[in-house]
Coordinates of N, CA and C in Angstrom, one line a residue:
M1 N -20.8 -37.3 23.8 CA -21.6 -36.1 24.0 C -21.0 -35.2 25.0
S2 N -20.9 -34.0 24.6 CA -20.2 -33.0 25.5 C -21.0 -32.7 26.7
M3 N -20.3 -32.5 27.9 CA -20.9 -32.2 29.2 C -21.3 -30.7 29.2
V4 N -20.7 -30.0 28.3 CA -20.9 -28.5 28.2 C -22.0 -28.2 27.2
D5 N -23.1 -27.6 27.6 CA -24.2 -27.3 26.6 C -23.9 -26.1 25.8
R6 N -23.7 -26.2 24.5 CA -23.3 -25.1 23.7 C -24.5 -24.7 22.7
R7 N -25.6 -24.3 23.3 CA -26.8 -23.9 22.6 C -26.5 -22.6 21.9
K8 N -27.1 -22.4 20.7 CA -26.9 -21.1 20.0 C -27.6 -20.0 20.7
D9 N -28.8 -20.2 21.3 CA -29.5 -19.2 21.9 C -29.9 -19.7 23.3
Y10 N -29.9 -18.8 24.3 CA -30.3 -19.2 25.6 C -31.9 -19.3 25.7
R11 N -32.3 -20.1 26.6 CA -33.8 -20.3 26.8 C -34.3 -19.4 27.9
L12 N -35.4 -18.9 27.8 CA -36.0 -18.1 28.9 C -37.3 -18.8 29.3
P13 N -37.7 -18.7 30.5 CA -39.0 -19.4 31.0 C -40.2 -18.8 30.2
Y14 N -41.1 -19.7 29.9 CA -42.3 -19.3 29.2 C -43.3 -20.3 29.6
H15 N -44.4 -19.9 30.2 CA -45.4 -20.8 30.7 C -46.8 -20.3 30.2
D16 N -47.1 -20.9 29.0 CA -48.5 -20.6 28.5 C -48.8 -21.7 27.6
R17 N -50.1 -21.7 27.2 CA -50.5 -22.8 26.3 C -50.0 -22.7 24.9
V18 N -49.6 -23.8 24.3 CA -49.1 -23.9 23.0 C -50.0 -25.0 22.3
I19 N -50.4 -24.7 21.0 CA -51.1 -25.6 20.2 C -50.1 -26.0 19.1
F20 N -50.0 -27.3 18.9 CA -49.1 -27.8 17.8 C -49.9 -28.9 17.0
S21 N -49.8 -28.8 15.6 CA -50.6 -29.6 14.8 C -49.8 -30.2 13.7
D22 N -50.0 -31.4 13.4 CA -49.3 -32.0 12.2 C -50.2 -32.0 11.0
G23 N -51.3 -31.3 11.1 CA -52.3 -31.2 9.9 C -53.4 -32.2 10.0
K24 N -53.2 -33.3 10.8 CA -54.3 -34.3 11.0 C -54.8 -34.2 12.4
T25 N -53.9 -34.0 13.4 CA -54.4 -33.9 14.8 C -53.7 -32.7 15.4
S26 N -54.3 -32.2 16.4 CA -53.7 -31.1 17.2 C -53.5 -31.5 18.6
K27 N -52.5 -30.9 19.2 CA -52.2 -31.2 20.6 C -52.0 -29.9 21.3
T28 N -52.4 -29.9 22.6 CA -52.2 -28.6 23.4 C -51.3 -29.0 24.6
A29 N -50.4 -28.2 24.9 CA -49.5 -28.4 26.0 C -49.1 -27.0 26.6
Y30 N -48.5 -27.0 27.8 CA -47.9 -25.8 28.3 C -46.4 -25.8 27.9
A31 N -46.0 -24.6 27.6 CA -44.5 -24.4 27.2 C -43.7 -24.4 28.6
G32 N -42.5 -24.8 28.5 CA -41.6 -24.6 29.6 C -40.6 -23.5 29.4
N33 N -40.2 -23.3 28.1 CA -39.3 -22.2 27.8 C -39.3 -21.9 26.3
F34 N -38.7 -20.8 25.9 CA -38.6 -20.4 24.5 C -37.2 -19.7 24.3
S35 N -36.9 -19.7 23.0 CA -35.7 -19.0 22.6 C -35.9 -18.5 21.2
R36 N -34.9 -17.9 20.6 CA -35.1 -17.5 19.2 C -35.3 -18.7 18.3
G37 N -34.8 -19.9 18.6 CA -34.8 -21.0 17.8 C -36.0 -21.9 18.0
G38 N -36.8 -21.8 19.0 CA -37.9 -22.7 19.2 C -38.4 -22.6 20.6
L39 N -39.2 -23.7 21.0 CA -39.7 -23.7 22.3 C -39.8 -25.1 22.8
F40 N -39.9 -25.3 24.1 CA -40.0 -26.6 24.7 C -41.4 -26.7 25.3
V41 N -42.1 -27.8 24.9 CA -43.5 -28.0 25.4 C -43.5 -29.1 26.4
L42 N -44.2 -29.0 27.4 CA -44.3 -30.0 28.5 C -45.4 -31.0 28.1
T43 N -45.0 -32.2 27.7 CA -46.0 -33.2 27.3 C -45.5 -34.6 27.5
L44 N -46.4 -35.5 27.8 CA -46.1 -36.9 27.9 C -46.5 -37.7 26.6
D45 N -47.1 -36.9 25.6 CA -47.6 -37.5 24.4 C -47.2 -36.7 23.2
P46 N -45.9 -36.6 22.9 CA -45.5 -35.8 21.7 C -45.6 -36.5 20.4
Y47 N -45.6 -35.8 19.3 CA -45.5 -36.4 18.0 C -44.1 -37.1 17.9
P48 N -43.9 -37.9 16.9 CA -42.6 -38.6 16.8 C -41.5 -37.5 16.4
I49 N -40.3 -37.8 16.6 CA -39.2 -36.9 16.2 C -39.2 -36.7 14.7
D50 N -38.9 -35.4 14.3 CA -38.8 -35.0 12.9 C -40.2 -34.6 12.3
T51 N -41.3 -34.8 13.1 CA -42.6 -34.5 12.6 C -42.6 -33.0 12.4
I52 N -43.2 -32.5 11.3 CA -43.4 -31.1 11.0 C -44.7 -30.7 11.5
V53 N -44.7 -29.6 12.3 CA -46.0 -29.1 13.0 C -46.1 -27.6 12.7
T54 N -47.3 -27.2 12.8 CA -47.6 -25.8 13.0 C -47.7 -25.5 14.4
T55 N -46.9 -24.6 15.0 CA -46.9 -24.3 16.4 C -47.5 -22.9 16.6
T56 N -48.6 -22.8 17.4 CA -49.3 -21.5 17.7 C -49.2 -21.2 19.1
F57 N -48.7 -20.0 19.4 CA -48.5 -19.6 20.8 C -48.7 -18.0 20.9
L58 N -48.8 -17.6 22.1 CA -49.0 -16.2 22.4 C -47.9 -15.7 23.4
L59 N -47.1 -14.8 23.0 CA -46.0 -14.3 23.9 C -46.6 -13.3 24.8
P60 N -46.0 -13.1 26.0 CA -46.5 -12.1 26.9 C -46.4 -10.7 26.2
N61 N -47.4 -9.9 26.6 CA -47.5 -8.5 26.1 C -47.7 -8.4 24.6
Q62 N -48.1 -9.4 23.9 CA -48.3 -9.4 22.5 C -49.9 -9.4 22.3
A63 N -50.3 -8.7 21.3 CA -51.8 -8.6 21.0 C -52.3 -9.9 20.3
G64 N -51.5 -10.5 19.4 CA -52.0 -11.7 18.7 C -51.0 -12.9 18.8
S65 N -51.6 -14.0 18.4 CA -50.8 -15.2 18.5 C -49.8 -15.3 17.3
M66 N -48.9 -16.2 17.4 CA -47.9 -16.4 16.4 C -48.0 -17.8 16.0
S67 N -48.0 -18.1 14.7 CA -48.0 -19.5 14.1 C -46.7 -19.7 13.4
V68 N -46.0 -20.7 13.6 CA -44.7 -21.0 13.0 C -44.6 -22.4 12.6
K69 N -44.1 -22.6 11.4 CA -43.8 -24.0 11.0 C -42.6 -24.5 11.8
S70 N -42.7 -25.7 12.4 CA -41.7 -26.2 13.4 C -41.4 -27.6 13.1
R71 N -40.3 -28.1 13.6 CA -39.9 -29.5 13.6 C -39.8 -30.0 15.1
L72 N -40.3 -31.2 15.3 CA -40.2 -31.8 16.6 C -38.7 -32.3 16.6
A73 N -37.8 -31.6 17.3 CA -36.4 -31.8 17.2 C -35.9 -32.9 18.2
H74 N -36.5 -32.9 19.4 CA -36.1 -33.9 20.4 C -37.2 -34.1 21.4
I75 N -37.1 -35.2 22.1 CA -38.0 -35.6 23.1 C -37.3 -35.8 24.4
V76 N -37.8 -35.4 25.5 CA -37.2 -35.7 26.9 C -38.3 -36.5 27.6
F77 N -37.9 -37.7 28.1 CA -38.8 -38.5 28.9 C -37.8 -39.1 29.9
D78 N -37.7 -38.6 31.1 CA -36.9 -39.2 32.1 C -37.7 -39.8 33.3
K79 N -37.7 -41.1 33.3 CA -38.5 -41.8 34.4 C -37.7 -41.8 35.7
Q80 N -36.5 -41.4 35.7 CA -35.6 -41.5 36.9 C -35.7 -40.2 37.8
R81 N -35.9 -39.1 37.2 CA -35.7 -37.8 37.9 C -37.0 -37.0 37.7
C82 N -37.8 -36.8 38.7 CA -39.0 -36.0 38.6 C -38.7 -34.6 38.4
E83 N -37.5 -34.1 38.7 CA -37.2 -32.7 38.5 C -37.0 -32.3 37.1
V84 N -36.8 -33.3 36.2 CA -36.7 -33.1 34.8 C -38.0 -33.1 34.1
D85 N -38.3 -31.9 33.5 CA -39.6 -31.9 32.8 C -39.6 -32.7 31.5
C86 N -40.6 -33.5 31.4 CA -40.8 -34.3 30.1 C -41.5 -33.5 29.1
G87 N -41.1 -33.7 27.9 CA -41.7 -32.9 26.8 C -41.0 -33.0 25.4
A88 N -41.1 -32.0 24.6 CA -40.6 -32.0 23.3 C -40.1 -30.6 22.9
G89 N -38.9 -30.6 22.3 CA -38.3 -29.4 21.7 C -38.8 -29.2 20.3
L90 N -39.4 -28.1 20.1 CA -39.9 -27.7 18.8 C -39.0 -26.6 18.2
Q91 N -38.3 -26.9 17.1 CA -37.4 -26.0 16.4 C -38.1 -25.3 15.4
F92 N -38.1 -23.9 15.4 CA -38.7 -23.1 14.4 C -38.0 -23.3 13.1
L93 N -38.8 -23.4 12.0 CA -38.2 -23.7 10.7 C -38.4 -22.4 9.8
E94 N -39.5 -21.8 9.9 CA -39.8 -20.7 9.0 C -40.4 -19.5 9.8
L95 N -39.5 -18.6 10.1 CA -39.9 -17.3 10.8 C -39.8 -16.2 9.8
N96 N -40.9 -15.4 9.7 CA -40.8 -14.3 8.8 C -40.1 -13.1 9.6
E97 N -39.8 -12.0 8.9 CA -39.1 -10.9 9.6 C -39.9 -10.4 10.7
S98 N -41.2 -10.3 10.6 CA -42.0 -9.7 11.7 C -41.9 -10.6 12.9
Q99 N -42.0 -11.9 12.7 CA -41.9 -12.9 13.8 C -40.5 -12.8 14.4
K100 N -39.5 -12.7 13.6 CA -38.1 -12.6 14.2 C -38.0 -11.4 15.1
S101 N -38.6 -10.3 14.6 CA -38.5 -9.0 15.3 C -39.3 -9.1 16.6
I102 N -40.4 -9.8 16.6 CA -41.3 -10.0 17.8 C -40.5 -10.8 18.8
L103 N -39.9 -11.9 18.4 CA -39.1 -12.8 19.3 C -37.9 -12.0 19.8
N104 N -37.2 -11.3 19.0 CA -36.0 -10.6 19.4 C -36.4 -9.5 20.4
L105 N -37.4 -8.8 20.2 CA -37.9 -7.8 21.1 C -38.3 -8.4 22.5
Q106 N -39.0 -9.5 22.4 CA -39.5 -10.2 23.6 C -38.3 -10.6 24.5
I107 N -37.3 -11.2 23.8 CA -36.1 -11.7 24.5 C -35.3 -10.5 25.1
L108 N -35.1 -9.4 24.3 CA -34.5 -8.3 24.8 C -35.2 -7.6 26.0
N109 N -36.5 -7.5 25.9 CA -37.3 -7.0 27.0 C -37.2 -7.9 28.3
E110 N -37.2 -9.1 28.1 CA -37.2 -10.1 29.3 C -35.7 -10.0 29.9
K111 N -34.7 -10.0 29.0 CA -33.3 -9.8 29.5 C -33.2 -8.6 30.4
M112 N -33.7 -7.4 29.9 CA -33.6 -6.2 30.6 C -34.4 -6.3 31.9
G113 N -35.6 -6.9 31.8 CA -36.4 -7.0 33.1 C -35.8 -7.9 34.1
Y114 N -35.1 -9.0 33.7 CA -34.4 -9.8 34.7 C -33.3 -9.2 35.3
L115 N -32.5 -8.5 34.5 CA -31.3 -7.7 35.0 C -31.7 -6.6 36.0
E116 N -32.8 -5.9 35.7 CA -33.3 -4.9 36.5 C -33.9 -5.5 37.8
L117 N -34.6 -6.6 37.6 CA -35.2 -7.2 38.8 C -34.1 -7.7 39.8
K118 N -33.0 -8.2 39.2 CA -31.9 -8.7 40.0 C -31.4 -7.5 40.9
K119 N -31.2 -6.3 40.3 CA -30.8 -5.2 41.1 C -31.8 -4.9 42.2
I120 N -33.1 -4.9 41.9 CA -34.2 -4.6 42.8 C -34.2 -5.6 44.0
L121 N -33.9 -6.8 43.7 CA -33.9 -7.9 44.7 C -32.6 -8.0 45.5
S122 N -31.6 -7.3 45.2 CA -30.3 -7.4 45.8 C -30.3 -6.9 47.3
P123 N -31.0 -5.9 47.7 CA -31.0 -5.5 49.1 C -31.6 -6.6 50.0
D124 N -31.3 -6.6 51.3 CA -31.9 -7.6 52.2 C -33.4 -7.4 52.2
K125 N -33.9 -6.2 52.2 CA -35.3 -5.9 52.2 C -35.6 -5.1 51.0
P126 N -35.9 -5.8 49.8 CA -36.2 -5.1 48.6 C -37.5 -4.3 48.6
N127 N -37.7 -3.3 47.9 CA -38.9 -2.5 47.7 C -40.0 -3.4 47.1
L128 N -41.0 -3.9 47.9 CA -41.9 -4.9 47.3 C -42.8 -4.3 46.3
S129 N -43.1 -3.0 46.3 CA -44.0 -2.4 45.2 C -43.2 -2.5 43.9
E130 N -41.9 -2.2 43.9 CA -41.1 -2.3 42.7 C -41.0 -3.8 42.2
V131 N -40.9 -4.7 43.1 CA -40.9 -6.1 42.7 C -42.2 -6.5 42.1
Q132 N -43.3 -6.1 42.7 CA -44.6 -6.4 42.1 C -44.8 -5.8 40.7
R133 N -44.3 -4.6 40.5 CA -44.4 -3.9 39.2 C -43.7 -4.8 38.1
Y134 N -42.5 -5.3 38.5 CA -41.8 -6.1 37.5 C -42.5 -7.5 37.3
L135 N -43.0 -8.0 38.4 CA -43.7 -9.4 38.3 C -44.9 -9.3 37.4
Q136 N -45.6 -8.2 37.3 CA -46.7 -8.1 36.4 C -46.3 -8.4 34.9
R137 N -45.1 -8.0 34.6 CA -44.6 -8.1 33.2 C -43.9 -9.5 33.0
M138 N -43.7 -10.2 34.1 CA -43.0 -11.5 34.0 C -43.8 -12.6 34.7
P139 N -44.8 -13.1 34.0 CA -45.7 -14.1 34.5 C -45.0 -15.4 35.0
A140 N -43.9 -15.8 34.4 CA -43.2 -17.0 34.8 C -42.7 -16.9 36.2
L141 N -42.6 -15.7 36.8 CA -42.0 -15.6 38.2 C -43.1 -15.3 39.2
Q142 N -44.3 -15.2 38.8 CA -45.4 -14.8 39.7 C -45.7 -16.0 40.7
G143 N -46.0 -15.7 41.9 CA -46.4 -16.7 42.8 C -45.2 -17.3 43.7
L144 N -44.0 -16.8 43.4 CA -42.8 -17.3 44.1 C -42.5 -16.5 45.4
D145 N -42.0 -17.2 46.4 CA -41.7 -16.4 47.6 C -40.3 -15.7 47.3
L146 N -39.9 -14.8 48.2 CA -38.7 -14.0 47.9 C -37.5 -14.9 47.7
L147 N -37.3 -15.9 48.5 CA -36.1 -16.8 48.4 C -36.1 -17.4 47.0
E148 N -37.2 -18.1 46.6 CA -37.2 -18.7 45.3 C -37.1 -17.7 44.1
L149 N -37.7 -16.5 44.3 CA -37.7 -15.5 43.3 C -36.2 -15.0 43.1
R150 N -35.5 -14.8 44.2 CA -34.1 -14.4 44.0 C -33.3 -15.5 43.3
Y151 N -33.5 -16.8 43.7 CA -32.8 -17.9 43.0 C -33.1 -17.9 41.5
R152 N -34.4 -17.9 41.2 CA -34.8 -17.9 39.8 C -34.2 -16.8 39.0
V153 N -34.3 -15.6 39.5 CA -33.8 -14.4 38.8 C -32.3 -14.4 38.6
N154 N -31.6 -14.8 39.7 CA -30.2 -14.9 39.6 C -29.7 -16.0 38.7
R155 N -30.4 -17.1 38.7 CA -30.1 -18.2 37.9 C -30.3 -17.8 36.4
I156 N -31.4 -17.2 36.1 CA -31.6 -16.7 34.7 C -30.6 -15.7 34.2
C157 N -30.2 -14.8 35.1 CA -29.2 -13.8 34.8 C -27.9 -14.4 34.5
T158 N -27.6 -15.6 34.9 CA -26.3 -16.3 34.6 C -26.3 -16.6 33.1
L159 N -27.5 -16.6 32.4 CA -27.5 -16.9 31.0 C -26.9 -15.8 30.2
F160 N -27.0 -14.6 30.8 CA -26.5 -13.4 30.1 C -25.1 -13.0 30.3
E161 N -24.4 -13.8 31.2 CA -23.0 -13.6 31.5 C -22.2 -14.2 30.3
P162 N -21.0 -13.6 30.1 CA -20.1 -14.2 29.0 C -19.7 -15.6 29.4
D163 N -19.6 -16.4 28.3 CA -19.2 -17.8 28.5 C -17.7 -17.9 28.8
D164 N -17.4 -18.9 29.7 CA -16.0 -19.2 29.9 C -15.6 -20.5 29.3
I165 N -16.4 -20.9 28.3 CA -16.2 -22.2 27.6 C -14.8 -22.2 26.9
S166 N -14.4 -21.0 26.4 CA -13.2 -21.0 25.6 C -12.0 -21.6 26.3
E167 N -12.0 -21.6 27.7 CA -10.9 -22.1 28.5 C -10.8 -23.6 28.3
F168 N -11.8 -24.3 27.9 CA -11.8 -25.7 27.8 C -11.8 -26.2 26.4
S169 N -11.0 -27.3 26.2 CA -11.0 -27.9 24.8 C -12.2 -28.8 24.8
D170 N -12.6 -29.3 23.6 CA -13.7 -30.3 23.5 C -13.4 -31.5 24.3
T171 N -12.1 -32.0 24.3 CA -11.8 -33.2 25.0 C -12.0 -33.0 26.5
D172 N -11.6 -31.8 27.0 CA -11.8 -31.5 28.4 C -13.3 -31.5 28.8
A173 N -14.1 -30.9 27.9 CA -15.5 -30.8 28.1 C -16.1 -32.2 28.1
D174 N -15.7 -33.1 27.2 CA -16.2 -34.4 27.2 C -15.9 -35.2 28.4
L175 N -14.8 -35.0 29.1 CA -14.4 -35.6 30.3 C -15.0 -35.0 31.5
G176 N -15.7 -33.9 31.3 CA -16.3 -33.2 32.5 C -15.3 -32.3 33.2
L177 N -14.2 -32.0 32.6 CA -13.2 -31.2 33.2 C -13.4 -29.7 32.9

């Protein structure tokens, strides 16, 4: 397994309720993140891997919920490290054009918001009214103090930087070099 994560799409924080159902039972969990390809739900009781579910969720600033056929692609359950969220990765299987557009627009808006917030947070004493204005649109960042907010925003902005992976071969990546 490669030490370098080569995901097709980057994941953005997303913390809201998600309902997912296999047609017989339904489960509710909070999401941890989302991407164009799916979302990660925080749960200690997922369906088995490869279960097909209908996933229903509401993206920030959207009027209605979105329901998408998904596959439970992987499960994370780490008993050794409490900093690792346990849960399940749900891969979107069938997105219509409208849903794709909504996801793309949400991701673009969040990317622009994070990059702008990074600029606003860069001075030693940022304009707090500007910070608050951006935080209203970014619920995943609300409630953080300035130090943690700067860390989270700067960390997320690293997702938007060009990859330097091309410098490494697959063998180098597997060795952690």
